Amino acid sequence: MKDFTVEYFTMTEQDAIEYAKAIKLFPEEAELTCKEIGDGNLNYVFKIVDVKNNQSIIIKQAGPVARISDEFKLSPDRNRIESEILGLQYKLAPGFVPEVYNYDPIMNCTVMDDLSDHEIMRTALIKHKKFSLFADHISTFLVNTLLLTSDVVVEHKEKKELVKQFINPELCEISEDLVYTEPFYDCPRNEVFEGSKEFVKENIWNDKKLVLESAKLKFEFMTNAQSLLHGDLHTGSIFIKEDSTKVIDPEFAFYGPAGYDIGNVIANLIFAYANGKFTIENEETQDDYLNYLVTTIKDVVNLFTDKFNKAWDEKATERVASYEGFKEYYLDTILRDTAAVAGLELLRRIIGLAKVKDLTTIEDREARIRAEKICLTAGKTFILNRDSIKTGADFINVIQSAELTSVKGA
Ligand code: SR1
Ligand code: MG
């Protein structure tokens, strides 16, 4: 049997079984099988099943380079960050994250709940499934993890300790590059769909005002240690079933602007919207699905606002938090950042190298170009007009105006 206590190595499926036995995750008589099921950009995910007792767990291991490309050399310490933030979020937002059973700083792996009875939300949305509780669930998760880790609620020295604990320079650098920098010029690492390239050149790279705004936002991302973020809250980081939502993969966690997580959720619902619009042929089914997404996007914003206001009134400990007008000012800045980040995410998933299946699986070339144009147009508006986008209805207006522009321009 291999020794897992000396130095790190990247595990095979067989190693993962031996590892599970070595750390005694299952009873002696267990009959274990293992399958590597990771489909993300960075890590290895082993599902271990005890077929005798019908029990299963997940072992997630961080390697020294990203799966998506050897070019990204990453400290496996991200696995510590992930296990620690999952522990914290488990307390702040009970029911919305998997339980962690073990973290191993030598093998850089975390053992957690197997959520195989759930489905990755992006995959489910591409199949046009609807989840009526999602907006309620995710808005609670967002308020609890963002407001309750901020200086509004946490004692300031304790909060600064948390900032230290979750300093995450390498993964932040990925977001600084892929979200805030590379999409705004003809970077060799970009991978623009050939049919969208002219549009991107004209409307994004050549728009000096937009490029300037991206610079301002990049510096806010790097310097505003407001809340402990998930840091990569797209629909591929969410496991879902009808009555349950579980947020996974918080390895990009760090203290940053609260709107970053909310904006990512919104943008990825918009990708699902674009997919539905261009892949559902039956008009009635399409209307029904798009209406579901419109309602969900509106609800995410409006429920976040309502729950944020309530939690602030009940949980704020900072003295100045009660000054008249301060809560409204603070929430306004979060909503402004939400709009901006929704815009950035919409642009970077089309222009940059980390794509979303919602768009790449649209087979018809013209339909994909139209879907991308709508997302790019909406993205640009979210960034440029971020100061005046505040309500669920404002977010929907941006999407619907982008659709109209694409029809006129088509
Ligand atoms: C090199 S990692 C590319 C992207 O995958 C992750 O999920 C993040 O979104 C990152 O930007
Ligand atoms: Mg991930």
PDB file of N, CA and C and ligand atoms in Angstrom, residues 41-42 68 72 174 178 232 234 252 348-349 354, ligand 1:
ATOM      1  N   ASN A  41     -12.131  22.865 -14.351  1.00  0.00           N
ATOM      2  CA  ASN A  41     -10.902  23.275 -15.025  1.00  0.00           C
ATOM      3  C   ASN A  41      -9.635  22.975 -14.232  1.00  0.00           C
ATOM      4  N   LEU A  42      -9.791  22.678 -12.925  1.00  0.00           N
ATOM      5  CA  LEU A  42      -8.584  22.656 -12.094  1.00  0.00           C
ATOM      6  C   LEU A  42      -8.227  21.333 -11.422  1.00  0.00           C
ATOM      7  N   ILE A  68      -7.142  22.266 -17.050  1.00  0.00           N
ATOM      8  CA  ILE A  68      -7.469  22.912 -18.329  1.00  0.00           C
ATOM      9  C   ILE A  68      -6.203  23.238 -19.130  1.00  0.00           C
ATOM     10  N   PHE A  72      -1.189  27.073 -16.238  1.00  0.00           N
ATOM     11  CA  PHE A  72      -1.591  27.605 -14.934  1.00  0.00           C
ATOM     12  C   PHE A  72      -0.972  26.760 -13.828  1.00  0.00           C
ATOM     13  N   ILE A 174      -5.574  34.504 -11.417  1.00  0.00           N
ATOM     14  CA  ILE A 174      -6.316  33.933 -12.557  1.00  0.00           C
ATOM     15  C   ILE A 174      -7.508  34.825 -12.889  1.00  0.00           C
ATOM     16  N   LEU A 178      -8.058  36.591 -16.289  1.00  0.00           N
ATOM     17  CA  LEU A 178      -9.096  36.055 -17.188  1.00  0.00           C
ATOM     18  C   LEU A 178     -10.380  36.875 -17.195  1.00  0.00           C
ATOM     19  N   ASP A 232     -16.072  32.136  -7.365  1.00  0.00           N
ATOM     20  CA  ASP A 232     -16.252  31.519  -8.697  1.00  0.00           C
ATOM     21  C   ASP A 232     -17.661  30.926  -8.780  1.00  0.00           C
ATOM     22  N   HIS A 234     -20.362  30.371 -10.421  1.00  0.00           N
ATOM     23  CA  HIS A 234     -21.118  30.149 -11.665  1.00  0.00           C
ATOM     24  C   HIS A 234     -21.981  28.897 -11.498  1.00  0.00           C
ATOM     25  N   PHE A 252     -11.621  29.625  -5.114  1.00  0.00           N
ATOM     26  CA  PHE A 252     -11.195  30.985  -5.476  1.00  0.00           C
ATOM     27  C   PHE A 252     -11.512  31.978  -4.347  1.00  0.00           C
ATOM     28  N   ARG A 348     -16.209  37.772 -20.466  1.00  0.00           N
ATOM     29  CA  ARG A 348     -15.014  36.931 -20.399  1.00  0.00           C
ATOM     30  C   ARG A 348     -15.277  35.481 -20.791  1.00  0.00           C
ATOM     31  N   ARG A 349     -16.504  34.997 -20.577  1.00  0.00           N
ATOM     32  CA  ARG A 349     -16.788  33.600 -20.936  1.00  0.00           C
ATOM     33  C   ARG A 349     -16.949  33.439 -22.449  1.00  0.00           C
ATOM     34  N   ALA A 354     -11.916  30.406 -20.822  1.00  0.00           N
ATOM     35  CA  ALA A 354     -12.801  29.530 -20.030  1.00  0.00           C
ATOM     36  C   ALA A 354     -14.240  29.726 -20.490  1.00  0.00           C
TER      37      ALA A 354
HETATM   38  C1  SR1 B   1      -7.642  28.258 -15.316  1.00  0.00           C
HETATM   39  S1  SR1 B   1      -9.140  28.241 -14.548  1.00  0.00           S
HETATM   40  C2  SR1 B   1     -10.300  28.931 -15.608  1.00  0.00           C
HETATM   41  C3  SR1 B   1     -11.579  29.258 -14.958  1.00  0.00           C
HETATM   42  O1  SR1 B   1     -12.112  28.091 -14.356  1.00  0.00           O
HETATM   43  C4  SR1 B   1     -12.544  28.377 -13.039  1.00  0.00           C
HETATM   44  O2  SR1 B   1     -13.756  27.754 -12.755  1.00  0.00           O
HETATM   45  C5  SR1 B   1     -12.619  29.869 -12.960  1.00  0.00           C
HETATM   46  O3  SR1 B   1     -13.851  30.363 -13.422  1.00  0.00           O
HETATM   47  C6  SR1 B   1     -11.495  30.273 -13.836  1.00  0.00           C
HETATM   48  O4  SR1 B   1     -11.571  31.589 -14.283  1.00  0.00           O
END
